[in-house]
XYZ file of N, CA and C in Angstrom:
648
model
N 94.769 85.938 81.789
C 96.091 86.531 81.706
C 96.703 86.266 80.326
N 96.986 87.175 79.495
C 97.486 86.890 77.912
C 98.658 86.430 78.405
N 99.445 86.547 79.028
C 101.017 85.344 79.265
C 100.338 83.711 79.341
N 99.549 83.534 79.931
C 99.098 82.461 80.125
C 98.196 81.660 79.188
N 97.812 82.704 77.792
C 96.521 81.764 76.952
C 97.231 81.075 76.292
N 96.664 79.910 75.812
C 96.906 79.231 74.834
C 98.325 77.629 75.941
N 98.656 78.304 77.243
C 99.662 76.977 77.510
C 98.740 75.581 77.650
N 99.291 74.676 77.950
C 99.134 73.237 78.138
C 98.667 73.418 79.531
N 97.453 72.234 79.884
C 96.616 72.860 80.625
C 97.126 72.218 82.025
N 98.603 71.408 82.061
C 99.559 71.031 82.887
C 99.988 72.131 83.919
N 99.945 72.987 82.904
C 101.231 74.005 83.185
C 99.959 74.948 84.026
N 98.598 75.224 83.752
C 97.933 75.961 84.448
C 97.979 75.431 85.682
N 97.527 73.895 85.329
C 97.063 73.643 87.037
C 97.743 73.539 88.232
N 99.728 73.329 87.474
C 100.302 73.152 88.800
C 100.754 74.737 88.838
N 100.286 76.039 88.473
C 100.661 77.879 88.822
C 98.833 77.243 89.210
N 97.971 76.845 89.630
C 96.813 77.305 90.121
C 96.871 76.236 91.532
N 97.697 75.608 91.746
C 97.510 74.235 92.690
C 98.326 75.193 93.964
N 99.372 76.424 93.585
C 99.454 77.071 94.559
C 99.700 78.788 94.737
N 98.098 78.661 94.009
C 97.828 80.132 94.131
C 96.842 80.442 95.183
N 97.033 81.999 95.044
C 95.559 82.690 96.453
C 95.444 84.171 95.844
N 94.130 84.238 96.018
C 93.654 85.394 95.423
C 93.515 86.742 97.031
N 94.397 87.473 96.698
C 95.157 88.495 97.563
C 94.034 89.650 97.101
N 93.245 90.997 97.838
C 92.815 92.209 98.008
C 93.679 92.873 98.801
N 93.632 94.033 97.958
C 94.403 94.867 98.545
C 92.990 96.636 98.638
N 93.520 96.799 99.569
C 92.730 98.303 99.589
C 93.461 99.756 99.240
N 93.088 100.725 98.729
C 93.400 101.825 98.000
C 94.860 102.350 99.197
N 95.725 102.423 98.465
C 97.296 103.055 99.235
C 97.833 101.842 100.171
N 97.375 100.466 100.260
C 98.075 99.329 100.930
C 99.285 99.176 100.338
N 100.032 98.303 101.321
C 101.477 97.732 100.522
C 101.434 96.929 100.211
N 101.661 95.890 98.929
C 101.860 94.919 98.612
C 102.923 93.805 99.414
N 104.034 94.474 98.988
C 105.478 93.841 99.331
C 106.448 95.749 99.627
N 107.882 94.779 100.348
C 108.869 96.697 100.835
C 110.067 95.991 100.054
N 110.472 97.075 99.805
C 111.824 97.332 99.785
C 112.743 96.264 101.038
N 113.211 95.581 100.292
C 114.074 94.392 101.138
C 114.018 93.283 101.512
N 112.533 93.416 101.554
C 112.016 91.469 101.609
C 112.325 90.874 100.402
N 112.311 89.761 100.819
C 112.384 88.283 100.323
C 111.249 88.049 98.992
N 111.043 87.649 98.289
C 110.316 87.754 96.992
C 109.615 86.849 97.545
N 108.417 86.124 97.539
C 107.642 84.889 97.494
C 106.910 84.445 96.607
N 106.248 85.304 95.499
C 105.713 84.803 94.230
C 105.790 85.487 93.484
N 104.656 85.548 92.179
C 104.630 86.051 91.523
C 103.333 86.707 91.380
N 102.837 87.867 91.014
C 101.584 88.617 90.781
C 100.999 88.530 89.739
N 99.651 88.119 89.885
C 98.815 88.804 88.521
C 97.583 89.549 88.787
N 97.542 90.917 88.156
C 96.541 91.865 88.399
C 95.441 91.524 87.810
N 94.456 91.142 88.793
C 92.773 90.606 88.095
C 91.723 91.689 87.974
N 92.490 92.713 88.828
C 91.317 94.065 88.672
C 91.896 94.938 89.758
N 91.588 96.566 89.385
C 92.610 97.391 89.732
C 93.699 98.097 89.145
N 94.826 98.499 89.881
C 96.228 98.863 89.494
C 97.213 98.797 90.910
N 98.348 98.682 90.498
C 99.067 98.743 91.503
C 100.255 99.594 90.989
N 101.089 100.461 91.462
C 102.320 101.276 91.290
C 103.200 100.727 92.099
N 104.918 100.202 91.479
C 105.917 100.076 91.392
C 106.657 101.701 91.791
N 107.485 101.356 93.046
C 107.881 102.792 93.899
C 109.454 102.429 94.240
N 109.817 103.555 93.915
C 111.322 103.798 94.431
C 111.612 105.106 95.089
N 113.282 105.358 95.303
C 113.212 106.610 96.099
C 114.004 107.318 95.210
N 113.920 108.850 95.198
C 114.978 109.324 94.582
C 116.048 109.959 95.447
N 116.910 110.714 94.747
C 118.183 111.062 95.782
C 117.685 111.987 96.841
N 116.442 112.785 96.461
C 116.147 113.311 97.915
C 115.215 112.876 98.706
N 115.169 111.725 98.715
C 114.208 110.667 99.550
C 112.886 110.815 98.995
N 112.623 111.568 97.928
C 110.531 111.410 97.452
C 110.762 110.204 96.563
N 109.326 109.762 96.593
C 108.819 108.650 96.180
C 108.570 108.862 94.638
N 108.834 108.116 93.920
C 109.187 108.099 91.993
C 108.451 106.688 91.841
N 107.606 107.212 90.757
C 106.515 105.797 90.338
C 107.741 105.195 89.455
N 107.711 103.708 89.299
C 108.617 103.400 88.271
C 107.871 103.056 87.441
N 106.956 102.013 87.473
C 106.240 101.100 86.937
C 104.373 101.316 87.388
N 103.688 101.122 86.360
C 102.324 100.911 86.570
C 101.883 99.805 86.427
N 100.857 98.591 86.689
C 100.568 97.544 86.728
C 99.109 97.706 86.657
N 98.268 97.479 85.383
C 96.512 97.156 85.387
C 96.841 95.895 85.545
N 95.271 95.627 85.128
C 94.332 94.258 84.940
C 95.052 93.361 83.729
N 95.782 92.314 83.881
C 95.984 91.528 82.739
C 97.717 91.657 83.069
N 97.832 92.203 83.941
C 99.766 92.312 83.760
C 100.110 91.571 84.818
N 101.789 91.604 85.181
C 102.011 90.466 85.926
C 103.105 91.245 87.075
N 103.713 91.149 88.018
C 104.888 91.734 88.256
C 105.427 91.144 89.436
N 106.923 91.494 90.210
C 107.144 90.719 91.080
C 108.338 89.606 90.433
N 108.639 89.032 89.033
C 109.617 88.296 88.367
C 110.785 88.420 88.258
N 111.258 89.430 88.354
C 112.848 89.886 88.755
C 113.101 89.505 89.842
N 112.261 90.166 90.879
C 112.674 89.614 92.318
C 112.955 88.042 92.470
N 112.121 87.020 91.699
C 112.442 85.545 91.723
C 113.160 85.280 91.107
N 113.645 86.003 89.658
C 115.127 85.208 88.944
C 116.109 85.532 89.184
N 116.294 86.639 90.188
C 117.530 86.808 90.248
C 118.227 86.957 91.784
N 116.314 85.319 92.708
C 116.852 85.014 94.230
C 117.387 86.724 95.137
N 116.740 87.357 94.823
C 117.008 88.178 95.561
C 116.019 89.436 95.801
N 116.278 90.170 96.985
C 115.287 90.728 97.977
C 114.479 92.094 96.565
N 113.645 92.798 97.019
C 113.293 93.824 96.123
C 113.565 94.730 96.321
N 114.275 95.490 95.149
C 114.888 96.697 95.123
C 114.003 97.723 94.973
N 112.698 97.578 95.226
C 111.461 98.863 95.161
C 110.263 97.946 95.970
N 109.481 98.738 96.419
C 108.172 98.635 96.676
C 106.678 98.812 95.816
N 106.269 97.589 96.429
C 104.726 97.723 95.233
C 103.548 98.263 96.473
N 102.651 99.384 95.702
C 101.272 99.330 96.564
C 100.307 99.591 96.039
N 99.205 99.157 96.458
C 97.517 99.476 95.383
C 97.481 101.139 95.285
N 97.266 101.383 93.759
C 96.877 102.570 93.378
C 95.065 102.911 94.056
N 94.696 101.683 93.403
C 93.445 101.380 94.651
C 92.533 100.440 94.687
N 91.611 99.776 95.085
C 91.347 98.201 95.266
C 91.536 97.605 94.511
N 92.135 96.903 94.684
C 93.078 95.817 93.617
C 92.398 94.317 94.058
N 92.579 93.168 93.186
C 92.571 92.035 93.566
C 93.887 91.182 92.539
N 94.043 90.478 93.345
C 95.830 90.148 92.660
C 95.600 88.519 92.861
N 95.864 87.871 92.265
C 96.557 86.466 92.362
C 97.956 86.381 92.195
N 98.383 85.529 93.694
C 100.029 85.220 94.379
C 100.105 83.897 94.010
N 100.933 83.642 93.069
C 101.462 81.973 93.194
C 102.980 82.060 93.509
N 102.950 81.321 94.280
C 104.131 80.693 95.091
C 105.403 80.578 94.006
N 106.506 81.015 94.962
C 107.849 81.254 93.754
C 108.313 79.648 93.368
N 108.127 79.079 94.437
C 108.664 77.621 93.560
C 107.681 77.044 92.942
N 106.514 77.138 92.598
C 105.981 76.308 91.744
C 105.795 77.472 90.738
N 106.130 78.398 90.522
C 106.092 79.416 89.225
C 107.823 78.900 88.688
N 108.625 78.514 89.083
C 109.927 77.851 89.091
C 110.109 76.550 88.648
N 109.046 76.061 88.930
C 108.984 74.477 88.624
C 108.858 74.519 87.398
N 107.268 74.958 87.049
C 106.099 75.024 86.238
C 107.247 75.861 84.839
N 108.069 76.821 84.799
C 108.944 77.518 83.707
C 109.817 76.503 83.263
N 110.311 75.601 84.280
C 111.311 74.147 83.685
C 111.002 73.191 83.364
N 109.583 72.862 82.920
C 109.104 72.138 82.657
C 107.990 72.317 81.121
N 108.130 73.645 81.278
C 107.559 74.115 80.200
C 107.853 75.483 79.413
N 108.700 75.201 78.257
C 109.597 75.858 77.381
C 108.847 77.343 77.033
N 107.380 77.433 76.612
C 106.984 78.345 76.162
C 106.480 79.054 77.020
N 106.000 78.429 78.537
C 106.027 79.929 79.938
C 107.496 80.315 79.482
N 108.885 79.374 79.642
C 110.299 80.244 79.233
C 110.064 81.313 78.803
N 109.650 80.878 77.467
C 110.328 82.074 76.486
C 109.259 83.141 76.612
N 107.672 83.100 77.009
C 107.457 84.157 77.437
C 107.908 84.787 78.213
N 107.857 84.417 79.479
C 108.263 85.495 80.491
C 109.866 85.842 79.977
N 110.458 85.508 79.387
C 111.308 86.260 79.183
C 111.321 87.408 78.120
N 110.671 86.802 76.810
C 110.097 88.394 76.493
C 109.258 89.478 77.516
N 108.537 88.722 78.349
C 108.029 89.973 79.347
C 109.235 90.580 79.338
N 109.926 90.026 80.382
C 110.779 90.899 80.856
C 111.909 91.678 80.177
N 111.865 91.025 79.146
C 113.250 91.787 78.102
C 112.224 93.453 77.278
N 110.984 92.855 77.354
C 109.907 94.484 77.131
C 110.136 94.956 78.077
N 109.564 94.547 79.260
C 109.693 95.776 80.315
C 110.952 96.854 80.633
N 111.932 96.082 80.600
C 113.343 96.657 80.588
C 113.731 97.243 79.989
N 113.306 96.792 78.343
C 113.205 98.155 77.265
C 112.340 99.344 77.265
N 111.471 98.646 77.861
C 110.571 100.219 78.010
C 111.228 100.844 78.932
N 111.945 100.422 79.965
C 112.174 101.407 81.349
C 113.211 102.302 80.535
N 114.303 101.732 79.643
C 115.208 102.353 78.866
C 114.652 103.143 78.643
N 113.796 103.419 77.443
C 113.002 104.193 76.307
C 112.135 104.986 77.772
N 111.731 104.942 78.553
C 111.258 106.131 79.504
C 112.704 107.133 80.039
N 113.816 106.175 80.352
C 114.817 107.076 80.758
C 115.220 108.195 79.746
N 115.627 107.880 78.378
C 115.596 108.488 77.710
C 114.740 109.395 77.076
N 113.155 108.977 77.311
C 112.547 110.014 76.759
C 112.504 111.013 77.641
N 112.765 111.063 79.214
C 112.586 111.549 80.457
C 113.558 112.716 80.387
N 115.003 112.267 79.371
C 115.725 112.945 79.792
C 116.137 114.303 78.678
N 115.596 113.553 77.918
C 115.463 114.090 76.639
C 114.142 115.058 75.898
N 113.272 114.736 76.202
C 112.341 115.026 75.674
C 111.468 116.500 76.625
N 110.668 116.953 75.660
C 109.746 118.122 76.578
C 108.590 117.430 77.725
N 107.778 117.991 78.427
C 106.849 117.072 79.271
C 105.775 117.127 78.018
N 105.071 118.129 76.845
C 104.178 117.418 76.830
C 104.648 116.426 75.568
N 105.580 116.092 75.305
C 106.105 114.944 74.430
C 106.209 113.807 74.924
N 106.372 113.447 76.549
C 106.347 112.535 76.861
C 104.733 112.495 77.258
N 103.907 112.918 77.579
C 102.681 113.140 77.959
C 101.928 112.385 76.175
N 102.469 112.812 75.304
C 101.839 112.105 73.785
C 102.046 110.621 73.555
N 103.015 110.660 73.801
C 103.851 109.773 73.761
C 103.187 108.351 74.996
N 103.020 108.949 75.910
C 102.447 108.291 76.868
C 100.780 107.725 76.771
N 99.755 108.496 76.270
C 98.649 108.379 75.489
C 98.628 107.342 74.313
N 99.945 107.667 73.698
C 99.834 106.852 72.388
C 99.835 105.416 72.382
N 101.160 105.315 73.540
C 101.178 104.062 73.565
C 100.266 103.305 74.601
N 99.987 103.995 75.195
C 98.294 103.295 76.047
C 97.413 102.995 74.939
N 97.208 103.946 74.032
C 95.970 103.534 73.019
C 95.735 102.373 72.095
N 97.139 101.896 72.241
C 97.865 100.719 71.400
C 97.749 99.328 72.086
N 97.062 99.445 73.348
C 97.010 98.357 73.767
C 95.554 98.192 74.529
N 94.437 99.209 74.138
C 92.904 99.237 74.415
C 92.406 98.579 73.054
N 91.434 98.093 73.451
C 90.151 97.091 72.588
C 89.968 98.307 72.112
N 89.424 99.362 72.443
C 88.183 100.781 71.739
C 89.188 101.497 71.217
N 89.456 101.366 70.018
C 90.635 102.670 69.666
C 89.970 104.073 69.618
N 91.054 104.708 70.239
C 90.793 106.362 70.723
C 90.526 106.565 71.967
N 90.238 105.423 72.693
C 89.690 105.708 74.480
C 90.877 104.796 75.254
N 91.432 105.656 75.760
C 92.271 105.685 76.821
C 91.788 105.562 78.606
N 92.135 104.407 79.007
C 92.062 105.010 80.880
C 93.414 104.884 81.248
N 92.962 106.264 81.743
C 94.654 106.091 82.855
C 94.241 104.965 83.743
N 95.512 104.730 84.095
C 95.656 103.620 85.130
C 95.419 103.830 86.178
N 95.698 105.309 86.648
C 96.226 105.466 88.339
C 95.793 107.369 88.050
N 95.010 107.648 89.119
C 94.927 108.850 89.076
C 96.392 109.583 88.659
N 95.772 110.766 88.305
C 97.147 111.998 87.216
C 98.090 112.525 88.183
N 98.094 112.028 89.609
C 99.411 112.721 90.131
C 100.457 111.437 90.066
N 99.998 110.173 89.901
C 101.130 109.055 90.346
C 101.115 108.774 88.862
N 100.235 109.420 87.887
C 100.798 108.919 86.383
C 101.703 110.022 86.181
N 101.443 111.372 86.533
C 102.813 112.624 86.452
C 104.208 112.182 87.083
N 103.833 110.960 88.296
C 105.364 110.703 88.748
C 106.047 109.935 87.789
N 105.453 109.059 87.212
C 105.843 107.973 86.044
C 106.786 108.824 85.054
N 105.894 110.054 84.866
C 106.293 110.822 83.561
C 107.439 111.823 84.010
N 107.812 111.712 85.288
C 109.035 112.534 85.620
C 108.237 113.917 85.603
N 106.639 114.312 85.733
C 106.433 115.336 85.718
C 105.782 115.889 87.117
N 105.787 117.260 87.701
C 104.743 117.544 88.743
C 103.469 117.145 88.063
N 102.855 117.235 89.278
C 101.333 116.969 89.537
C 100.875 118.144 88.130
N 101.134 119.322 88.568
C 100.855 120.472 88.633
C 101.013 120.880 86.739
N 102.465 120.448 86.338
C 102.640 120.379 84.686
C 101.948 119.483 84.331
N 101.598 118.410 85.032
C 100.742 117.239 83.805
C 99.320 117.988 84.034
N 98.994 118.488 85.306
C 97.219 119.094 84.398
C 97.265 120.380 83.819
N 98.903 121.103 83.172
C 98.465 121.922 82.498
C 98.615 121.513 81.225
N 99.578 120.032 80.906
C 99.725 119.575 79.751
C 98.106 119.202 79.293
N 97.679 118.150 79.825
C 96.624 117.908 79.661
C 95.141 118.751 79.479
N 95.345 119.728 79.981
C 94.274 121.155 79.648
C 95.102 121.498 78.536
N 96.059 121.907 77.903
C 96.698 121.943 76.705
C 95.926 121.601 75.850
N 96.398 119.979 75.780
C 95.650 118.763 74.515
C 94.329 119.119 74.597
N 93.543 119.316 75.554
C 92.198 119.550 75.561
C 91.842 121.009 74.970
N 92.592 122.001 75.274
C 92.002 123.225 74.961
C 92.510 122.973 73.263
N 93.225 122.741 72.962
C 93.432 122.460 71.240
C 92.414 121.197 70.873
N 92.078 120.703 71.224
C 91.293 119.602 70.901
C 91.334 118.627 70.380
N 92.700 117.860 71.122
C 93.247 116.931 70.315
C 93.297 115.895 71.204
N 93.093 115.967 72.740
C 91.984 115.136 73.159
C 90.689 115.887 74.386
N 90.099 114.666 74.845
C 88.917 115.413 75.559
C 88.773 113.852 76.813
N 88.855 114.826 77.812
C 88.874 113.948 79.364
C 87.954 114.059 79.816
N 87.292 112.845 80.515
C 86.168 112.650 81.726
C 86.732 111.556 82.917
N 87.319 112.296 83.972
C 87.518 111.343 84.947
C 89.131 110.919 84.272
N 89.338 109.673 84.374
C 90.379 109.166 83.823
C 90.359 108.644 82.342
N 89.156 108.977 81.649
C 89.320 108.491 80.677
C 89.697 109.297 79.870
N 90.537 108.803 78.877
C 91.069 110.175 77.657
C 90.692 109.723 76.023
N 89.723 110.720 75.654
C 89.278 110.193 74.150
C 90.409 111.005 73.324
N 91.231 110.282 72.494
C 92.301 110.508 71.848
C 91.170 111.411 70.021
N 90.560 112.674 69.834
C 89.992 113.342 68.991
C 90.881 113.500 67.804
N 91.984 113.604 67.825
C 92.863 114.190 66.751
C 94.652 112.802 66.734
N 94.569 111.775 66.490
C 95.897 111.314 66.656
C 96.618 111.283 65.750
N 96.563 111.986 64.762
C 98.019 112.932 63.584
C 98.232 113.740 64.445
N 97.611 114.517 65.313
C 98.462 115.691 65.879
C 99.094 115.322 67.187
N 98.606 114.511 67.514
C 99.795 113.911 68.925
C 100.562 113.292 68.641
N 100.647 112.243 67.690
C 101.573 111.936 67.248
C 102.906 112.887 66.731
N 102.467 113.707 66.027
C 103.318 115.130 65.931
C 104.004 115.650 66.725
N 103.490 115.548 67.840
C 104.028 115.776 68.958
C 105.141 115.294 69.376
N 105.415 113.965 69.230
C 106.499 112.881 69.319
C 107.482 113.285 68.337
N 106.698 113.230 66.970
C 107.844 113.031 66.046
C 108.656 114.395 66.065
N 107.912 115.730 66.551
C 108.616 116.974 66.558
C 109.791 116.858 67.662
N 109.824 116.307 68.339
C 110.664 115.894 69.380
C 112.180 114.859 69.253
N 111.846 113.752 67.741
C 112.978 113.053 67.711
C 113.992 113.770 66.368
């Protein structure tokens, strides 16, 4: 877990003295809407989607969660129930450590602090910077935009995996099912990228990028 390299090896053993390694199967629930928080998550393999409702009761991805991310931390700092639901995009394996010794283990050690609080002060900015690009922007600008910054955080530059099959990554993007595979046949029929499955080889990134910047 990159939140976790490099701490004092104190600080691992008492977040491992009460952890459990949780499977989940493809469309399970994690945690609902209203319970009680009990730990904290880390995705060891898989994805899981972060779900809310919108005003006409359909289901809106908020958040995506791979391999290496963490989620579930709001619900513990701020002692209170969850305002969305998590469930496997599809077999997942997760490690749960217990909210008070993820509580302990942060007061006792300054630099879990100040990470997880940059986690969370990113995540929150990103949710910003999605509202706004959501509200603002064309779909396939957020669709570039969305590529780009996936590519920015893969080992192989230019190869992209989606996280979560293209209808629950279109909910993310505020888009139908239906506009994200014509965006995406778009980028492909210009050839600026080229898809197999979920993976997206980014062929041309001056011109997606373009894409963005024609937009601000």
């Amino acid at each position: 877990m990159p939140i976790l390299s490099g701490l004092p090896a104190s600080s691992i053993d008492m977040l491992a003295s009460e952890a459990r390694l949780d499977r989940f199967s493809r469309g399970q629930t994690i945690f609902r809407r209203g319970t009680a928080p009990t730990g904290l998550y880390f995705v060891i393999g898989g994805s899981v989607k972060l779900l809310a409702q919108d005003a006409d009761g359909r289901e809106k991805v908020i958040e995506l969660f791979s391999s290496g991310h963490m989620f579930g931390e709001i619900g513990i700092f701020m002692h209170s129930s969850y305002r969305a639901w998590a469930q496997a995009v599809d077999r997942c394996t997760l490690v749960h450590v217990d909210r008070n010794h993820v509580m302990a283990t942060i007061e006792q050690d300054q630099e879990l602090s100040a990470r997880m609080l940059r986690e969370v002060s990113a995540r929150v900015q990103k949710l910003i910077d999605a509202i706004c690009t959501t509200s603002s922007r064309l779909g396939i600008t957020r669709v570039a935009s969305y590529l780009v910054d996936l590519s920015e955080h893969e080992s192989e530059p230019g190869l992209v995996q989606l996280p979560a099959p293209k209808r629950t990554v279109a909910s993310l993007l505020s888009l139908t099912h239906e506009s994200f595979s014509r965006i995406l046949r778009r980028l492909i029929d210009d050839e600026i990228i080229a898809m197999t499955g979920r993976n997206v080889r980014i062929l041309d990134a001056e011109r997606l990028r373009a894409l963005i910047l024609s937009a601000d």
